[in-house]
Short mmCIF file of C-alpha atoms in Angstrom, two decimals:
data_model
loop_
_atom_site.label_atom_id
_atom_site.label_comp_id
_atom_site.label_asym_id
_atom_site.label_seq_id
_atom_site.Cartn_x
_atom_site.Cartn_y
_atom_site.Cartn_z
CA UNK A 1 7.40 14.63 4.86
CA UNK A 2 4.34 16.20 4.35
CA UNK A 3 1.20 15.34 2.58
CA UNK A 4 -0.19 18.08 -0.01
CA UNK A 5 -2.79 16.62 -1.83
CA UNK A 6 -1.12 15.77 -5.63
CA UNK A 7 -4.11 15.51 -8.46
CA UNK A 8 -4.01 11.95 -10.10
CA UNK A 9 -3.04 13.13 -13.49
CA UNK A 10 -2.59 10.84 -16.83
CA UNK A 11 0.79 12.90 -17.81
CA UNK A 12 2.92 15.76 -16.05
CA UNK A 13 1.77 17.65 -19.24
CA UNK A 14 -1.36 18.37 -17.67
CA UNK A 15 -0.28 18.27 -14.09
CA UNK A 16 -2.27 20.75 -11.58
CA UNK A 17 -1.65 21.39 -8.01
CA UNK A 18 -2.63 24.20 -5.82
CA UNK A 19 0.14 26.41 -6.58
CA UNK A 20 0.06 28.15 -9.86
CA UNK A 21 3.42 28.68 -10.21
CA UNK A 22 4.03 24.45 -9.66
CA UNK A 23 1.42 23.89 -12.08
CA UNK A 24 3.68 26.02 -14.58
CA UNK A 25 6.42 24.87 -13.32
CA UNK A 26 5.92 21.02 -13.72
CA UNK A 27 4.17 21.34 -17.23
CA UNK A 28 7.76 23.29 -18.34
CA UNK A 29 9.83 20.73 -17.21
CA UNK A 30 7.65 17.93 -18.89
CA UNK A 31 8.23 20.44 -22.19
CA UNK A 32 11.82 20.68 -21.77
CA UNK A 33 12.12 17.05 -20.81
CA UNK A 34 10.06 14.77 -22.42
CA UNK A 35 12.68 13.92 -25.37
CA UNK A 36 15.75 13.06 -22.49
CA UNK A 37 13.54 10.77 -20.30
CA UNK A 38 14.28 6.86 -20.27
CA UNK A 39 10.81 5.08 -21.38
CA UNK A 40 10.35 2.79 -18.76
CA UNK A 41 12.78 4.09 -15.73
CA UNK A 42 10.85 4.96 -12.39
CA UNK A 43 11.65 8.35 -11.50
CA UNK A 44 10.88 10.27 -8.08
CA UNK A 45 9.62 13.36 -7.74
CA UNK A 46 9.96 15.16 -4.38
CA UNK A 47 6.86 18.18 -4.02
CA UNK A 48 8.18 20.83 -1.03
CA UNK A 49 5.23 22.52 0.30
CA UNK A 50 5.19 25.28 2.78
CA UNK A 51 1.46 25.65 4.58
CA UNK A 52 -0.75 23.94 2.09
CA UNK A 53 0.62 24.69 -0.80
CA UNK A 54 3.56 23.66 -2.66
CA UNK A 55 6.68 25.72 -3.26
CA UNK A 56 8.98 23.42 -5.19
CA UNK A 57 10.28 20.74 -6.38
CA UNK A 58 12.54 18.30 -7.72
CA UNK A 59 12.80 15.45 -10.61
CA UNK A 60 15.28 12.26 -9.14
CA UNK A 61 16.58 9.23 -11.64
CA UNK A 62 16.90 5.95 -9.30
CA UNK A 63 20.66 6.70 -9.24
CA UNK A 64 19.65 8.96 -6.88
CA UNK A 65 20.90 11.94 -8.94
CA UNK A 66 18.80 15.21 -9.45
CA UNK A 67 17.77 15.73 -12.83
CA UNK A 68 15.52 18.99 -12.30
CA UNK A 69 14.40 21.11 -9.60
CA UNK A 70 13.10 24.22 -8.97
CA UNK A 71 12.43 26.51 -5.76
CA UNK A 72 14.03 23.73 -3.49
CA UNK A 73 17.46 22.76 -2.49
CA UNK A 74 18.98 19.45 -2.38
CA UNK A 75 18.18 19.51 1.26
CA UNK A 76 14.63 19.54 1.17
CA UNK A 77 13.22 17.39 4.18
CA UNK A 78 10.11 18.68 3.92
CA UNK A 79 8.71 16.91 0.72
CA UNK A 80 6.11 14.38 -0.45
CA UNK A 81 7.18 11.63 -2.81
CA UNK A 82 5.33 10.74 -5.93
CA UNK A 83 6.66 8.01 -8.11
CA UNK A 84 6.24 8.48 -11.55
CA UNK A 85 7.26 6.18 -14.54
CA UNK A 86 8.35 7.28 -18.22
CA UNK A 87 6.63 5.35 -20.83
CA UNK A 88 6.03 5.42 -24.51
CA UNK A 89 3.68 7.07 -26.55
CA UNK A 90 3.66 10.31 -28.67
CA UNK A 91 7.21 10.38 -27.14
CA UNK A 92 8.22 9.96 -23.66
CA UNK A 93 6.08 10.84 -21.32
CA UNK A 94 5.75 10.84 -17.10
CA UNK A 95 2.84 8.93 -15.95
CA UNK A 96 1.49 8.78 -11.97
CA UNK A 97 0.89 6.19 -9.46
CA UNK A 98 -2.32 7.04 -7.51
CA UNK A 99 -1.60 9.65 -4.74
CA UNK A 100 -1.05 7.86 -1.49
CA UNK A 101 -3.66 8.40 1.73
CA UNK A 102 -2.55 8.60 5.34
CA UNK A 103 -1.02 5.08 6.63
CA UNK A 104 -1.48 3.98 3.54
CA UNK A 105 2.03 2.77 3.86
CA UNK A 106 4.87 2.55 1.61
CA UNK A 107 8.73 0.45 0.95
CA UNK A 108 11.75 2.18 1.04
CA UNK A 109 15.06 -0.11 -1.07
CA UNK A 110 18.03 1.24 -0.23
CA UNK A 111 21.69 0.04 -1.75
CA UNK A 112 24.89 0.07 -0.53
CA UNK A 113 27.74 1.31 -2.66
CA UNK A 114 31.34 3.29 -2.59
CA UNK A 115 29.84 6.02 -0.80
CA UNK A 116 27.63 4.75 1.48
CA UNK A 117 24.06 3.51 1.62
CA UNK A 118 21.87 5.50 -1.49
CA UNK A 119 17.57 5.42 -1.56
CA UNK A 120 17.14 3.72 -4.70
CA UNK A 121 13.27 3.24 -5.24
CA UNK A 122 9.81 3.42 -3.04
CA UNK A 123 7.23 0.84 -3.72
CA UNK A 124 3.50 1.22 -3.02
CA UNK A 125 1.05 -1.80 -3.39
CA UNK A 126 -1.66 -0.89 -6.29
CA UNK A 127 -4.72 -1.42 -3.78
CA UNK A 128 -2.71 -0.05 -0.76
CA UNK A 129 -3.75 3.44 -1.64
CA UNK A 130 -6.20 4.10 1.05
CA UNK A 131 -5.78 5.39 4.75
CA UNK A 132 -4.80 2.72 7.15
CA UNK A 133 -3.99 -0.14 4.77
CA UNK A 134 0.26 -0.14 6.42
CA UNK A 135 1.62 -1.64 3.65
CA UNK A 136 4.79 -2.58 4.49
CA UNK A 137 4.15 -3.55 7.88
CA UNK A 138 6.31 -6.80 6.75
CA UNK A 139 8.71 -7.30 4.22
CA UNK A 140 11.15 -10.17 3.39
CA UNK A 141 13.54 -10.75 0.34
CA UNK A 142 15.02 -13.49 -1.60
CA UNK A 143 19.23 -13.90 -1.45
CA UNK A 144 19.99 -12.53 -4.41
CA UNK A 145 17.92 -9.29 -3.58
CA UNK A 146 15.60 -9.48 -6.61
CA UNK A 147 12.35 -10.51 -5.13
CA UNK A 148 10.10 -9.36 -2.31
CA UNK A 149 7.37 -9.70 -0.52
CA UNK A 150 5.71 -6.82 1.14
CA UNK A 151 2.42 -7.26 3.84
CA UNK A 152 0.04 -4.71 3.84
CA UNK A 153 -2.46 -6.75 6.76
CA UNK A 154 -4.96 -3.67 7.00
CA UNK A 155 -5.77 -3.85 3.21
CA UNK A 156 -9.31 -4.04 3.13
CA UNK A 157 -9.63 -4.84 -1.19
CA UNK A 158 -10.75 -8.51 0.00
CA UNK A 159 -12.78 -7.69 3.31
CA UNK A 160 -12.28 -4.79 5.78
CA UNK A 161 -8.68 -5.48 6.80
CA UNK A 162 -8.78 -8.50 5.89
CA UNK A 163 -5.25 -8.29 4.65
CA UNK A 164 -2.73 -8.45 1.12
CA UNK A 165 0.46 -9.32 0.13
CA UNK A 166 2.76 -8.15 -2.96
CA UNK A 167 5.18 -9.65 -4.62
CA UNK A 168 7.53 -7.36 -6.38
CA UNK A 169 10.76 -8.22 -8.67
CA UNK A 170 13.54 -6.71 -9.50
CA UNK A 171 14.58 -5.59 -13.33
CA UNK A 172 16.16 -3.34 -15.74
CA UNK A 173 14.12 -0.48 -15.06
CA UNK A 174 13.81 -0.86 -11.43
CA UNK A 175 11.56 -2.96 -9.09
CA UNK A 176 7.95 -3.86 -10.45
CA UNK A 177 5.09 -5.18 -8.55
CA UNK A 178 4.87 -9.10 -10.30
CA UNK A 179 1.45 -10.31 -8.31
CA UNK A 180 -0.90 -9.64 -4.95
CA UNK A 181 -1.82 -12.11 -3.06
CA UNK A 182 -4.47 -12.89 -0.75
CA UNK A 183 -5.62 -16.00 1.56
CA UNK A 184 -8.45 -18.00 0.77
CA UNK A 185 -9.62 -17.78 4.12
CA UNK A 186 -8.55 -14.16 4.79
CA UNK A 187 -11.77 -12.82 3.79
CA UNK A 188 -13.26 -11.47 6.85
CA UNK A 189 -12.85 -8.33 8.91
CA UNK A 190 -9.54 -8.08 10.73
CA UNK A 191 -8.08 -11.65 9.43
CA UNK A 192 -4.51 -9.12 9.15
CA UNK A 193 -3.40 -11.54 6.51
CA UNK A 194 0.37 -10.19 5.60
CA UNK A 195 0.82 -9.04 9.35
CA UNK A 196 3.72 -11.46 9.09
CA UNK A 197 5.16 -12.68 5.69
CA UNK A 198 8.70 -14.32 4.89
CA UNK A 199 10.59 -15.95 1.62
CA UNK A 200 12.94 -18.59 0.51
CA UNK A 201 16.08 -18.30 -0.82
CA UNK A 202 15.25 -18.89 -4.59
CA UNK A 203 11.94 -16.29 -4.29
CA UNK A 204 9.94 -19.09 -5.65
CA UNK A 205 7.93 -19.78 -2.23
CA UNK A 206 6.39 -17.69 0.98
CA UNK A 207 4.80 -17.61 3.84
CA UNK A 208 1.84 -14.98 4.98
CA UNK A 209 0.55 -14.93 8.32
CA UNK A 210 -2.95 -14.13 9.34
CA UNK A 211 -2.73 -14.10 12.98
CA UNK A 212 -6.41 -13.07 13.33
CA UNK A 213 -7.90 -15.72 10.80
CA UNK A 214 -9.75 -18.64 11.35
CA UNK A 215 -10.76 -21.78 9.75
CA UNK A 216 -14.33 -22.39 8.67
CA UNK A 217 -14.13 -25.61 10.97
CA UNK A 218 -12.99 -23.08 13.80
CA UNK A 219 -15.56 -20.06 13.70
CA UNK A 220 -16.50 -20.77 17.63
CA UNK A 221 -12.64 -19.92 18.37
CA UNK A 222 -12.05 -16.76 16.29
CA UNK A 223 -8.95 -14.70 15.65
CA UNK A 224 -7.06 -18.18 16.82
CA UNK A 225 -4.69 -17.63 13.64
CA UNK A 226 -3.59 -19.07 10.07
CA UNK A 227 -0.20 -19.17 7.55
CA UNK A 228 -0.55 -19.42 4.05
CA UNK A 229 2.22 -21.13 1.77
CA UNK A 230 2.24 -19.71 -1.79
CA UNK A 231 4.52 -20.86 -4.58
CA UNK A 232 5.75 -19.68 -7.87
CA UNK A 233 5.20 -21.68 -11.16
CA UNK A 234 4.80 -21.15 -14.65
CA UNK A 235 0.90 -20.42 -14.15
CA UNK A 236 1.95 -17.56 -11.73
CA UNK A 237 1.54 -17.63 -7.65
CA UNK A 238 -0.60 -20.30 -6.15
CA UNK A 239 -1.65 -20.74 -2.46
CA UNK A 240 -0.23 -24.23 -1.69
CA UNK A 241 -1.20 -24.44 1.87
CA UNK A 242 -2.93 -23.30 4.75
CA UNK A 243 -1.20 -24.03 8.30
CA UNK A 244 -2.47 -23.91 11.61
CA UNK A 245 -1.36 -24.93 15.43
CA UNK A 246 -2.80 -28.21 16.05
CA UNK A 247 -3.46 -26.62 19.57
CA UNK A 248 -3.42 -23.10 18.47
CA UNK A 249 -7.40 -23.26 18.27
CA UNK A 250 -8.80 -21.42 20.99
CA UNK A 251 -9.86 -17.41 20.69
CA UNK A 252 -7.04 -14.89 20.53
CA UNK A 253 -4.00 -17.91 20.17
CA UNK A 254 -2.50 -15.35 17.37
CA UNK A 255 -0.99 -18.66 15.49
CA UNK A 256 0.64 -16.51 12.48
CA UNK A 257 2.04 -13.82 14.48
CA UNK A 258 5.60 -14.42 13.37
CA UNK A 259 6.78 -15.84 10.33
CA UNK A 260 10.17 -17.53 9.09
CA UNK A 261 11.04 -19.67 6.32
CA UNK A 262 14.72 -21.66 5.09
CA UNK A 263 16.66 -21.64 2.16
CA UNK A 264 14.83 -24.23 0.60
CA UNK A 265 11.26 -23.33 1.40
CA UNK A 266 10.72 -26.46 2.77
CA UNK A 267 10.88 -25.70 6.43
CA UNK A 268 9.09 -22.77 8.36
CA UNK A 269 8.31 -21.62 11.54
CA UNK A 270 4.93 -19.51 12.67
CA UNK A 271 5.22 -18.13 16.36
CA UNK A 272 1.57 -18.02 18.29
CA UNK A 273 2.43 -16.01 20.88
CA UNK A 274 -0.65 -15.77 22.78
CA UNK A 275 -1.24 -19.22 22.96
CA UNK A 276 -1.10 -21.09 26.05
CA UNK A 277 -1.07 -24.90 25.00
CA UNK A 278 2.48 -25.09 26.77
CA UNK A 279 1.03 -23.62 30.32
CA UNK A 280 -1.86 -23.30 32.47
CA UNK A 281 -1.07 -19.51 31.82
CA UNK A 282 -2.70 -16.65 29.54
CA UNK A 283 -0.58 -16.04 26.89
CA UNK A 284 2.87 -17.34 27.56
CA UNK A 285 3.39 -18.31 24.02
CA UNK A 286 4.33 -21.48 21.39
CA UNK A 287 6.03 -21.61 17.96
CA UNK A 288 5.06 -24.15 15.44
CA UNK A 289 8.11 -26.14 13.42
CA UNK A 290 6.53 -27.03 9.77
CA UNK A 291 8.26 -29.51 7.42
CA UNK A 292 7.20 -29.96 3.61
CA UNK A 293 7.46 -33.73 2.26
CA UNK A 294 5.62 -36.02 0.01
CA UNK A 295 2.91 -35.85 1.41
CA UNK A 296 2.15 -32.07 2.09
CA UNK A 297 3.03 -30.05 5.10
CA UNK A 298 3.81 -31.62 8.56
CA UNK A 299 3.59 -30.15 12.09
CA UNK A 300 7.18 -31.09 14.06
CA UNK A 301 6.79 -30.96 17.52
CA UNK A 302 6.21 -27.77 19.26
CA UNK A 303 8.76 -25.26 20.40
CA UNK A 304 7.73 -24.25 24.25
CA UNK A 305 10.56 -22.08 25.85
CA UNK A 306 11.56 -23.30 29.27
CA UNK A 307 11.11 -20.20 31.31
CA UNK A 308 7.87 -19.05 29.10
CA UNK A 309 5.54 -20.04 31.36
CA UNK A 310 3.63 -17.03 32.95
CA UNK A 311 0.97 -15.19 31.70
CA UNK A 312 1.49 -12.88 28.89
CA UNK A 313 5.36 -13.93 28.40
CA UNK A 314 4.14 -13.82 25.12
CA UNK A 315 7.02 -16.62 23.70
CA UNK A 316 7.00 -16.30 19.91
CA UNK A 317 6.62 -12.77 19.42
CA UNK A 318 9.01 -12.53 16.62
CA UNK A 319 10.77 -15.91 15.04
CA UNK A 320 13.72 -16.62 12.93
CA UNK A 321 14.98 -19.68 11.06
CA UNK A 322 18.58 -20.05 9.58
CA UNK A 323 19.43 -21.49 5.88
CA UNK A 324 18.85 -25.05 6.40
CA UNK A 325 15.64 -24.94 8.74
CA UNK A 326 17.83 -26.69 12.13
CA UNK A 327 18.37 -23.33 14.35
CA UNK A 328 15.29 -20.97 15.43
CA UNK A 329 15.92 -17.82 17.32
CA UNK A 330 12.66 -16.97 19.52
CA UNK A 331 11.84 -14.00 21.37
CA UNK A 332 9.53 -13.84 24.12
CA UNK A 333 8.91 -10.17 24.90
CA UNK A 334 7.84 -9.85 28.04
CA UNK A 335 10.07 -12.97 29.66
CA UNK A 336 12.29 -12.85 32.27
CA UNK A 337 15.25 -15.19 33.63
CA UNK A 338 14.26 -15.96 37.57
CA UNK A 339 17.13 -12.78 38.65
CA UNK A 340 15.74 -10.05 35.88
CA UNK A 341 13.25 -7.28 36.70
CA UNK A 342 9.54 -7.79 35.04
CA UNK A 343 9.16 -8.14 31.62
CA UNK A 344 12.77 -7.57 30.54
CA UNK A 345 12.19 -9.76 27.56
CA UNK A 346 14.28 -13.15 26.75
CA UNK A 347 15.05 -14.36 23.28
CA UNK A 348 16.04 -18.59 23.28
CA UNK A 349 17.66 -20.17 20.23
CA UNK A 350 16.55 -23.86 20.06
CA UNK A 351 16.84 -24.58 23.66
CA UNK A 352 19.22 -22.39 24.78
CA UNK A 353 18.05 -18.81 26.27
CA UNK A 354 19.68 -15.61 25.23
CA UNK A 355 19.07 -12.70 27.68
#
């Protein structure tokens, strides 16, 4: 897909893009459409463009289904989405997210159904609108498949990538972003807060890592790494807690790497994959077992895996927890067994290693 430059426009009624014929184009099909359009549905519309200019295009309901095109076919790979809502006014008309920069990053929610899997809606974060914010780098759902959380860690609306999250639910007329958050720490240059995010079960709690943070107590060992617990109440999202590796505290540790939360939201694990607390070696790696009580938020012991014990083995790379928090799956990248090549990469669940 290719980027043409849209014009940020109030209504498709006064629409203008480089080609003439487009402008006259879009601006009939608002006239011809504007009574038939459902106030509040998200519709996608897909601009062809051939050089740098466009050529066609075409109008898509969140069924999927093709409601107007013109000077494209169905086919069409080379296009540029825009998402544009229908809302109420003088009657219905089509109003425009903010065109999207390069890397900027966007979602993608897909469903499956009868005939296969079907694009149903693309998300963008409000703020994640400039070049390089990679929103999306992490995403993570609730069970029912009506909440999400989507990390855009290169955000820089807080401090230059500094890092935001969005939390975006699920409803009648499609998905809507609900709230953004950010860490209270996560305020500096390249904290990457929402490099790693997960949720619970209900969608009523998450986790956001910010493997490049730092506490204020910590700012002689920078970039050693943070996770931020936010939950849900009837005030809206509030950070609960900030997290970090009661050895993950020396420079470049990347405590918040990896992210995983249970069912419950009352168990989580944050892989720090660079730190070395479990070796004499650079970099072979530790995840961190958190438990929620009375109290607050506990550290369980650590998680060292039993061959992670070279340099750069880099053990808690990527983390997962199951339902009720007592398996973790952990991947160390670069790991070998004592018979693999180099670097062939182990992944151990609990103590057992999967190769």
């Amino acid at each position: 897909r290719q980027t043409i430059g849209l014009s940020v426009v109030a209504t498709l009624s006064s629409a203008s893009f480089k080609s003439p014929a487009i402008t006259a184009g879009v601006q009939g099909m608002y006239k011809d459409m504007t009574a038939s359009l459902n106030a509040g549905t998200v519709y996608s519309l897909y601009m062809s463009a051939s050089g740098n200019s466009e050529v066609g295009f075409q109008l898509i309901d969140p069924n999927g289904n093709i409601i107007y095109t013109l000077g494209i076919g169905s086919g069409s790979t080379n296009a540029t989405l825009y998402t544009w809502t229908a809302v109420t006014g003088s009657g219905a008309t089509i109003r425009s997210n903010p065109s999207l920069s390069a890397s900027s990053g966007i979602v993608y929610m897909f469903e499956s159904g009868s005939t296969g899997w079907k694009e149903r809606q693309i998300l963008s974060g409000s703020f994640a609108i400039d070049q390089g914010d990679n929103f999306g780098q992490s995403v993570s759902f609730n069970s029912s498949g009506n909440r999400l959380i989507v990390g855009a860690h290169n955000d820089e609306t807080t401090g230059l990538s500094s890092g935001l999250a969005y939390i975006f639910v699920s409803g009648a007329s499609g998905w809507t972003q609900q709230s953004i958050l950010s860490g209270s720490l996560a305020t500096g240059s390249s904290d990457y807060f929402g490099y790693s995010v997960g949720m619970n079960s209900s969608g009523d709690r998450v986790i956001v890592g910010a493997y490049q943070d730092e506490r204020a107590s910590q700012l002689s060992s920078q970039n050693e790494g943070l996770a931020y617990i936010f939950v849900s109440g009837a005030s809206g999202w509030t950070q609960q807690s900030v997290l970090s590796g009661s050895l993950a505290v020396d420079t470049y540790d990347y405590f918040g790497q990896s992210v995983a939360i249970n069912s419950a939201g009352d168990r989580v694990i944050v892989g720090a994959y660079a730190d070395e607390s479990g070796s004499t070696a650079a970099s072979t790696g530790v995840a961190y077992v958190f438990v929620s009580g009375a109290t607050g938020w506990a550290q369980d012991p650590r998680i060292i895996g039993s061959l992670a014990k070279e340099s750069a083995d880099f053990f808690g790379s990527s983390v997962a927890m199951n339902a009720s928090g007592s398996r973790v799956f952990i991947a160390a990248y670069n790991d070998e067994s004592g018979s693999s090549p180099t670097s062939t990469g182990l992944v151990y669940v609990n103590s057992t290693i999967i190769s």
